Short mmCIF file of C-alpha atoms and ligand atoms in Angstrom, two decimals:
data_model
loop_
_atom_site.label_atom_id
_atom_site.label_comp_id
_atom_site.label_asym_id
_atom_site.label_seq_id
_atom_site.Cartn_x
_atom_site.Cartn_y
_atom_site.Cartn_z
CA MET A 248 93.26 155.65 -24.67
CA GLN A 249 93.25 158.73 -26.93
CA ASN A 250 96.69 158.26 -28.01
CA VAL A 251 96.44 154.64 -28.96
CA THR A 252 95.72 153.81 -32.51
CA VAL A 253 94.93 149.99 -32.76
CA VAL A 254 95.95 149.32 -36.24
CA TYR A 255 95.10 145.74 -36.34
CA GLU A 256 91.96 145.82 -34.34
CA ALA A 257 90.33 142.74 -35.49
CA MET A 258 92.42 139.73 -34.39
CA ASN A 259 92.53 136.95 -36.78
CA ALA A 260 90.15 134.26 -36.06
CA MET A 261 93.11 131.72 -35.80
CA VAL A 262 94.47 133.53 -32.67
CA ASN A 263 94.43 131.09 -29.70
CA PHE A 264 92.64 133.35 -27.20
CA GLU A 265 93.34 131.00 -24.08
CA THR A 266 97.15 131.26 -24.88
CA MET A 267 96.86 135.02 -25.43
CA LYS A 268 95.20 135.46 -21.90
CA SER A 269 98.28 134.31 -20.10
CA GLN A 270 101.42 134.86 -22.35
CA GLN A 271 101.12 138.24 -23.81
CA VAL A 272 104.38 139.87 -24.29
CA ILE A 273 104.99 143.65 -25.12
CA VAL A 274 107.58 144.24 -27.82
CA THR A 275 108.41 147.66 -28.39
CA GLY A 276 109.95 148.19 -31.88
CA GLY A 277 108.38 144.91 -32.79
CA ALA A 278 108.24 146.23 -36.43
CA GLY A 279 111.91 146.76 -36.56
CA TYR A 280 114.73 144.45 -37.69
CA ILE A 281 115.34 142.38 -34.69
CA GLY A 282 112.03 142.99 -33.07
CA SER A 283 110.10 141.50 -36.29
CA HIS A 284 112.13 138.35 -35.91
CA THR A 285 111.55 138.09 -32.34
CA VAL A 286 108.00 138.40 -32.97
CA VAL A 287 108.07 135.42 -35.19
CA GLU A 288 110.16 133.38 -32.52
CA LEU A 289 107.77 134.34 -29.69
CA VAL A 290 104.74 133.01 -31.63
CA GLY A 291 106.67 129.77 -32.51
CA ALA A 292 107.34 129.46 -28.73
CA GLY A 293 103.57 129.86 -27.61
CA PHE A 294 103.79 133.55 -26.55
CA GLU A 295 101.35 136.25 -27.77
CA PRO A 296 103.61 139.23 -28.95
CA ILE A 297 101.85 142.73 -28.78
CA ILE A 298 103.78 145.23 -31.16
CA VAL A 299 104.20 148.87 -30.02
CA ASP A 300 105.92 150.73 -32.75
CA ASN A 301 105.45 154.43 -34.13
CA PHE A 302 107.39 153.38 -37.64
CA SER A 303 109.97 156.18 -36.97
CA ASN A 304 112.63 153.80 -38.03
CA SER A 305 110.58 151.06 -39.77
CA HIS A 306 108.08 150.25 -42.30
CA PRO A 307 104.61 149.08 -42.17
CA ARG A 308 105.11 146.55 -44.98
CA VAL A 309 107.02 144.47 -42.12
CA LEU A 310 103.77 143.46 -41.04
CA ASP A 311 102.67 142.05 -44.29
CA GLY A 312 105.85 140.14 -44.19
CA LEU A 313 104.87 138.96 -40.47
CA GLU A 314 101.37 137.99 -41.69
CA ARG A 315 102.64 135.95 -44.44
CA ILE A 316 105.22 133.88 -42.16
CA LEU A 317 102.66 133.65 -39.32
CA ASN A 318 99.50 133.16 -41.26
CA ARG A 319 97.68 135.49 -39.10
CA LYS A 320 97.93 139.24 -37.77
CA ILE A 321 99.85 140.48 -34.88
CA GLN A 322 98.19 143.21 -32.73
CA LEU A 323 100.12 146.60 -32.96
CA PHE A 324 99.73 149.83 -31.29
CA ASP A 325 101.19 152.78 -33.21
CA VAL A 326 102.63 154.34 -30.10
CA ASP A 327 105.67 156.55 -29.28
CA CYS A 328 107.20 154.82 -26.24
CA CYS A 329 108.30 158.15 -24.81
CA ASP A 330 104.50 158.86 -24.32
CA GLU A 331 103.65 157.47 -21.01
CA SER A 332 100.07 157.95 -21.03
CA ALA A 333 99.83 156.18 -24.22
CA LEU A 334 101.85 153.27 -23.08
CA ASN A 335 99.43 153.23 -19.94
CA GLY A 336 96.74 152.84 -22.35
CA VAL A 337 98.60 149.81 -24.23
CA PHE A 338 99.11 148.04 -20.72
CA GLU A 339 95.21 148.71 -19.77
CA SER A 340 94.15 147.26 -22.93
CA CYS A 341 96.46 144.09 -22.65
CA LEU A 342 95.52 143.48 -19.08
CA LYS A 343 91.79 143.44 -19.90
CA ARG A 344 92.62 140.62 -21.98
CA GLY A 345 94.98 138.56 -19.50
CA ASN A 346 98.23 138.65 -18.15
CA ILE A 347 101.42 140.36 -19.34
CA THR A 348 104.27 137.89 -19.10
CA GLY A 349 106.94 140.25 -20.11
CA VAL A 350 108.20 143.43 -21.94
CA ILE A 351 110.92 143.37 -24.66
CA HIS A 352 112.10 146.67 -25.43
CA PHE A 353 113.70 147.06 -28.83
CA ALA A 354 112.52 150.65 -29.73
CA ALA A 355 115.49 153.10 -29.79
CA PHE A 356 117.36 155.09 -32.54
CA LYS A 357 120.67 153.37 -33.36
CA ALA A 358 122.65 155.15 -35.86
CA VAL A 359 126.04 156.04 -34.40
CA GLY A 360 126.94 158.95 -36.95
CA GLU A 361 123.42 160.42 -36.67
CA SER A 362 123.62 160.33 -32.89
CA THR A 363 126.69 162.50 -33.13
CA ALA A 364 124.73 165.07 -35.16
CA GLU A 365 121.54 164.97 -33.30
CA PRO A 366 122.62 164.06 -29.48
CA LEU A 367 119.45 165.35 -27.95
CA LYS A 368 117.04 163.38 -30.15
CA TYR A 369 118.95 160.01 -29.12
CA PHE A 370 118.98 161.02 -25.23
CA SER A 371 115.38 161.88 -25.10
CA ASN A 372 114.12 159.10 -27.29
CA ASN A 373 116.39 156.17 -26.11
CA ILE A 374 116.45 157.18 -22.46
CA GLY A 375 113.11 158.79 -22.25
CA SER A 376 111.16 155.67 -23.71
CA THR A 377 112.98 153.26 -21.39
CA ALA A 378 112.19 155.35 -18.42
CA ALA A 379 108.43 155.70 -19.50
CA LEU A 380 108.30 151.93 -20.01
CA LEU A 381 109.88 151.28 -16.60
CA ALA A 382 107.43 153.57 -14.76
CA THR A 383 104.44 152.10 -16.59
CA MET A 384 105.70 148.43 -15.90
CA HIS A 385 105.98 149.38 -12.16
CA ARG A 386 102.46 150.89 -12.20
CA HIS A 387 101.02 147.85 -13.56
CA GLY A 388 103.19 145.30 -11.57
CA VAL A 389 104.76 143.69 -14.73
CA GLY A 390 108.11 142.29 -13.66
CA SER A 391 109.97 140.73 -16.47
CA PHE A 392 112.02 143.17 -18.56
CA VAL A 393 114.33 142.18 -21.61
CA PHE A 394 116.39 145.01 -22.76
CA SER A 395 117.95 145.48 -26.09
CA SER A 396 121.50 146.75 -25.27
CA SER A 397 124.72 146.63 -27.28
CA CYS A 398 128.34 145.49 -27.19
CA THR A 399 129.01 149.59 -27.77
CA VAL A 400 128.78 149.62 -24.08
CA TYR A 401 132.43 148.20 -23.79
CA GLY A 402 134.07 150.74 -26.28
CA GLN A 403 137.31 149.30 -27.48
CA PRO A 404 137.91 146.40 -24.74
CA GLU A 405 141.21 145.93 -23.39
CA GLN A 406 140.84 141.93 -24.09
CA ILE A 407 138.99 140.16 -26.60
CA PRO A 408 136.92 138.06 -26.53
CA VAL A 409 134.99 140.34 -24.35
CA ASP A 410 133.02 138.96 -21.33
CA GLU A 411 130.28 140.94 -19.27
CA THR A 412 132.67 141.88 -16.59
CA ALA A 413 134.62 143.98 -18.77
CA PRO A 414 134.10 147.67 -17.63
CA PHE A 415 132.25 150.45 -19.64
CA LEU A 416 134.62 152.41 -21.44
CA PRO A 417 133.62 156.24 -22.20
CA ALA A 418 131.22 155.85 -25.14
CA GLU A 419 132.49 156.76 -28.50
CA SER A 420 129.13 158.21 -29.46
CA PRO A 421 125.96 159.64 -27.98
CA TYR A 422 124.10 156.38 -29.13
CA GLY A 423 126.78 154.36 -27.24
CA TYR A 424 126.28 156.66 -24.17
CA THR A 425 122.46 156.05 -24.38
CA LYS A 426 122.81 152.40 -24.13
CA GLN A 427 124.98 152.70 -21.01
CA ALA A 428 122.90 155.19 -19.40
CA CYS A 429 119.79 152.96 -19.92
CA GLU A 430 121.67 149.97 -18.49
CA ARG A 431 122.37 152.11 -15.42
CA LEU A 432 118.75 153.43 -15.23
CA ILE A 433 117.45 149.80 -15.56
CA SER A 434 119.75 148.71 -12.78
CA ASP A 435 118.75 151.57 -10.55
CA ALA A 436 115.01 150.85 -11.13
CA HIS A 437 115.83 147.04 -10.52
CA SER A 438 117.27 147.98 -7.01
CA ALA A 439 114.28 150.13 -6.12
CA HIS A 440 111.46 147.76 -7.38
CA ALA A 441 111.40 144.27 -5.93
CA GLU A 442 109.29 143.08 -8.82
CA LEU A 443 111.76 143.69 -11.45
CA ASN A 444 113.79 140.77 -13.08
CA VAL A 445 115.88 142.07 -15.96
CA THR A 446 118.32 140.83 -18.73
CA LEU A 447 120.37 143.20 -20.54
CA LEU A 448 121.17 141.77 -23.66
CA ARG A 449 124.36 143.24 -25.31
CA TYR A 450 123.93 142.41 -28.89
CA PHE A 451 127.08 142.03 -31.34
CA ASN A 452 126.42 142.55 -34.97
CA PRO A 453 123.11 141.14 -35.88
CA ILE A 454 122.83 140.32 -39.71
CA GLY A 455 120.73 137.92 -41.70
CA ALA A 456 117.09 137.63 -42.42
CA HIS A 457 114.43 135.12 -42.06
CA PRO A 458 114.92 132.22 -44.48
CA SER A 459 111.56 132.95 -46.20
CA GLY A 460 112.84 136.28 -47.33
CA ASP A 461 109.69 137.70 -45.97
CA ILE A 462 111.26 140.02 -43.42
CA GLY A 463 114.88 141.45 -43.06
CA GLU A 464 116.67 144.61 -42.47
CA LEU A 465 114.81 147.37 -44.16
CA PRO A 466 116.95 150.67 -43.12
CA LEU A 467 115.07 153.81 -44.16
CA GLY A 468 117.17 155.68 -46.46
CA HIS A 469 121.03 155.40 -46.80
CA PRO A 470 122.11 152.42 -44.89
CA ASN A 471 124.71 152.78 -42.17
CA ASN A 472 125.49 149.21 -41.45
CA LEU A 473 127.80 147.11 -43.39
CA ILE A 474 125.47 144.15 -44.67
CA PRO A 475 122.53 146.28 -45.82
CA PHE A 476 124.95 148.64 -47.72
CA LEU A 477 126.82 145.54 -48.90
CA THR A 478 123.63 143.93 -50.43
CA GLN A 479 122.42 147.25 -51.80
CA ALA A 480 125.76 147.80 -53.60
CA THR A 481 125.86 144.23 -54.94
CA ALA A 482 122.28 144.81 -56.19
CA GLY A 483 123.33 147.90 -58.24
CA LEU A 484 121.23 150.19 -56.02
CA ARG A 485 124.24 152.05 -54.41
CA ASP A 486 127.72 152.93 -55.15
CA PRO A 487 130.38 150.41 -54.49
CA LEU A 488 130.83 149.47 -50.70
CA THR A 489 133.66 151.45 -49.25
CA VAL A 490 135.58 149.45 -46.74
CA PHE A 491 136.28 152.00 -43.97
CA GLY A 492 140.01 151.37 -43.57
CA ASN A 493 142.46 148.82 -44.06
CA ASP A 494 145.14 150.11 -41.93
CA TYR A 495 143.99 148.58 -38.56
CA PRO A 496 146.24 146.30 -36.41
CA THR A 497 144.29 143.20 -37.45
CA PRO A 498 145.42 140.30 -39.67
CA ASP A 499 144.19 141.84 -42.98
CA GLY A 500 144.11 145.61 -41.86
CA THR A 501 140.21 145.78 -41.55
CA CYS A 502 138.00 146.06 -38.48
CA VAL A 503 136.82 142.77 -36.73
CA ARG A 504 133.17 142.16 -35.69
CA ASP A 505 131.08 139.37 -34.22
CA TYR A 506 128.28 138.85 -36.86
CA ILE A 507 125.19 137.00 -35.46
CA HIS A 508 122.33 135.60 -37.28
CA VAL A 509 119.28 137.69 -36.47
CA ILE A 510 117.32 134.32 -36.02
CA ASP A 511 119.82 133.31 -33.34
CA LEU A 512 119.56 136.64 -31.57
CA ALA A 513 115.71 136.55 -31.67
CA ARG A 514 115.72 133.07 -30.02
CA ALA A 515 117.96 134.29 -27.40
CA HIS A 516 115.04 136.66 -26.39
CA VAL A 517 112.68 133.79 -26.11
CA ALA A 518 115.10 132.04 -23.79
CA ALA A 519 115.53 135.22 -21.85
CA LEU A 520 111.81 135.43 -21.31
CA ASN A 521 111.49 131.87 -20.18
CA TRP A 522 114.48 132.26 -17.81
CA LEU A 523 113.33 135.55 -16.38
CA LYS A 524 109.94 133.70 -15.48
CA ASP A 525 111.71 131.55 -12.80
CA GLN A 526 113.65 134.28 -11.26
CA ASN A 527 113.10 136.26 -8.09
CA HIS A 528 114.68 139.79 -8.56
CA ALA A 529 117.49 139.05 -10.96
CA CYS A 530 119.42 141.39 -13.27
CA GLU A 531 121.74 140.02 -15.32
CA ALA A 532 123.68 141.51 -18.51
CA LEU A 533 124.45 138.87 -21.17
CA ASN A 534 126.38 138.99 -24.28
CA LEU A 535 124.71 137.75 -27.45
CA GLY A 536 127.32 136.66 -30.04
CA THR A 537 128.91 133.82 -31.92
CA GLY A 538 132.35 134.16 -30.16
CA ASN A 539 133.91 134.41 -33.47
CA GLY A 540 135.50 137.58 -35.07
CA SER A 541 135.30 138.16 -38.88
CA SER A 542 137.08 141.22 -40.58
CA VAL A 543 135.30 143.34 -43.12
CA LEU A 544 137.27 141.63 -45.86
CA GLN A 545 136.22 138.23 -44.83
CA VAL A 546 132.66 139.04 -44.68
CA ILE A 547 132.98 140.14 -48.17
CA GLU A 548 134.70 136.89 -49.15
CA ALA A 549 132.10 134.87 -47.33
CA PHE A 550 129.40 136.82 -48.91
CA GLU A 551 130.88 136.11 -52.34
CA SER A 552 131.28 132.45 -51.89
CA ALA A 553 127.85 132.03 -50.13
CA ASN A 554 126.15 133.58 -53.00
CA GLY A 555 128.29 133.13 -55.94
CA ILE A 556 128.22 136.77 -56.59
CA SER A 557 130.99 139.63 -56.70
CA VAL A 558 130.71 142.66 -54.30
CA PRO A 559 131.76 145.91 -55.96
CA HIS A 560 133.88 147.70 -53.05
CA THR A 561 136.83 149.90 -52.78
CA ILE A 562 139.10 150.56 -49.67
CA GLY A 563 138.47 154.25 -48.10
CA PRO A 564 139.47 156.04 -44.82
CA ARG A 565 138.62 154.83 -41.50
CA ARG A 566 135.00 155.84 -40.16
CA PRO A 567 135.51 158.05 -37.08
CA GLY A 568 134.33 156.19 -33.90
CA ASP A 569 134.85 152.71 -35.11
CA VAL A 570 136.51 150.25 -32.67
CA THR A 571 139.37 148.05 -34.18
CA ALA A 572 138.29 144.67 -33.10
CA ILE A 573 135.41 143.38 -30.78
CA PHE A 574 134.08 139.89 -30.29
CA ALA A 575 132.12 138.13 -27.75
CA ASP A 576 132.67 135.82 -25.08
CA ALA A 577 129.23 134.26 -25.03
CA LYS A 578 129.78 131.59 -22.43
CA LYS A 579 127.48 133.31 -19.58
CA ALA A 580 124.37 133.34 -22.09
CA LYS A 581 125.08 129.47 -22.65
CA ASP A 582 125.35 128.61 -18.98
CA LEU A 583 122.35 130.64 -17.98
CA LEU A 584 119.83 130.56 -20.78
CA GLY A 585 121.06 127.40 -22.40
CA TRP A 586 121.31 129.39 -25.59
CA GLU A 587 123.95 129.37 -28.32
CA CYS A 588 124.03 130.35 -32.00
CA GLU A 589 122.98 127.61 -34.51
CA HIS A 590 123.75 129.49 -37.82
CA SER A 591 126.85 130.19 -39.64
CA LEU A 592 128.15 133.56 -41.14
CA GLN A 593 127.58 132.01 -44.76
CA GLU A 594 123.99 131.10 -43.78
CA ALA A 595 123.31 134.34 -42.56
CA LEU A 596 124.72 136.09 -45.58
CA LYS A 597 122.69 133.89 -47.70
CA ASP A 598 119.55 134.80 -46.05
CA SER A 599 120.65 138.53 -46.36
CA TRP A 600 121.13 138.38 -50.11
CA ASN A 601 117.87 136.29 -50.37
CA TRP A 602 115.95 139.15 -48.61
CA GLN A 603 117.67 141.77 -50.86
CA LYS A 604 116.43 139.85 -54.08
CA LYS A 605 112.99 139.23 -52.68
CA LEU A 606 112.76 142.92 -51.71
CA GLU A 607 113.49 143.92 -55.27
CA GLN A 608 110.94 141.71 -56.60
CA THR A 609 108.03 142.95 -54.45
CA SER A 610 108.82 146.86 -54.30
C1 UD1 B 169 127.43 149.96 -34.50
C2 UD1 B 169 127.56 150.01 -33.06
C3 UD1 B 169 126.71 148.97 -32.54
C4 UD1 B 169 125.15 149.20 -32.89
C5 UD1 B 169 125.26 149.21 -34.63
C6 UD1 B 169 123.87 149.45 -34.87
C7 UD1 B 169 129.66 150.68 -31.92
C8 UD1 B 169 131.08 150.33 -31.63
N1 UD1 B 169 128.83 149.75 -32.57
O1 UD1 B 169 128.10 148.57 -34.98
O2 UD1 B 169 126.54 149.06 -30.98
O3 UD1 B 169 124.40 148.28 -32.54
O4 UD1 B 169 126.25 150.09 -35.01
O5 UD1 B 169 123.63 150.51 -35.89
O6 UD1 B 169 129.31 151.93 -31.77
N2 UD1 B 169 131.80 149.08 -42.63
C9 UD1 B 169 132.53 149.11 -43.74
N3 UD1 B 169 131.70 149.90 -44.72
C10 UD1 B 169 130.36 150.27 -44.46
C11 UD1 B 169 129.57 149.85 -43.32
C12 UD1 B 169 130.42 149.44 -42.20
O7 UD1 B 169 133.49 149.06 -43.97
O8 UD1 B 169 129.83 150.79 -45.51
C13 UD1 B 169 132.26 148.37 -41.32
C14 UD1 B 169 132.55 149.14 -40.20
O9 UD1 B 169 133.91 149.91 -40.32
C15 UD1 B 169 132.48 147.99 -39.27
C16 UD1 B 169 131.90 147.06 -39.64
O10 UD1 B 169 131.61 147.25 -41.11
O11 UD1 B 169 134.00 147.53 -39.09
C17 UD1 B 169 130.45 146.72 -39.15
O12 UD1 B 169 129.89 148.15 -39.18
P1 UD1 B 169 128.39 148.27 -38.93
O13 UD1 B 169 127.66 147.36 -39.39
O14 UD1 B 169 127.97 149.78 -39.00
O15 UD1 B 169 128.38 148.08 -37.20
P2 UD1 B 169 129.11 148.64 -36.00
O16 UD1 B 169 129.83 149.78 -36.30
O17 UD1 B 169 129.98 147.48 -35.51
#
């Protein structure tokens, strides 16, 4: 296992080894934003998450936050998911201890703008890691696979709310294309491999943070997404937020998205894993959203009223590649997984601000 560095070698004494033997879940990108919140929910549901992450787009301090919340360490392999031989080492190491219940694959690059400048990096990392992971799962007979996809696969849908039967429109960016290509790759692997059971989870816009403020979204460098930029601008760490265009054909002229609390999103992964355990060769795409659309200006207003603070912002030009409006029809996830969102937009925005304030205190 030459390429595998076990960062947290000694498992904390509080680990329940009996549970570990039967319920290990490999979480690629588990040190990232959605991955880390999912790790918390997995532990709460009795699973033993094993993080595989090379910190190419996350920060090791996430591990301290996880330890504060969980009161124990989580095992981590510092591995590039494109490295099939290193992945093989991870699986072998886990299988020595017990079963691998499933794999959740978050690890991917996700900045739309960067993907246009560096498409090869996106293709090789996002598609390469998915192929390497599927090959490793197949080699070891691991069947349950939860894939981190995105509503970007729909492009600008003809009808909103959008459901899972909507066609893939030409991707607006190399990033979007990698999500479409990965879904195709996974569904082809599913057709060929009888042991595979898959959920393709199409996220809308995850926001918020763990209510403790111990983990949250921690973009490296300049934030591309709305909420991290908004919180940093409000904290005075950035220039005022630029609202990208107010001349869209929406009620207030700004783009509409479906903002979902990251804890609700994380819970959906646990529900998906539990559902997969009972399936016999399933492959289902599921939208994960609230079903409500909010414009950029509505998000700013909701943030201000939830937190009692004003958000410095200006109106700027449109951002290339933005879709005008998209929000989810999430009925299928409710019917299949028995999952639905529990947190409001205001709660999510409160938790985002709490996380930003705590981050400054502890940096
Ligand atoms: C995009 C992708 C999504 C991906 C996500 C992760 C598309 C269509 N969507 O989401 O699949 O998972 O990135 O990075 O490719 N905004 C501003 N000012 C800012 C930042 C954003 O006004 O400084 C606006 C945007 O124009 C948009 C909304 O806020 O209307 C949300 O933007 P963002 O958080 O970047 O997410 P998406 O572009 O929706």
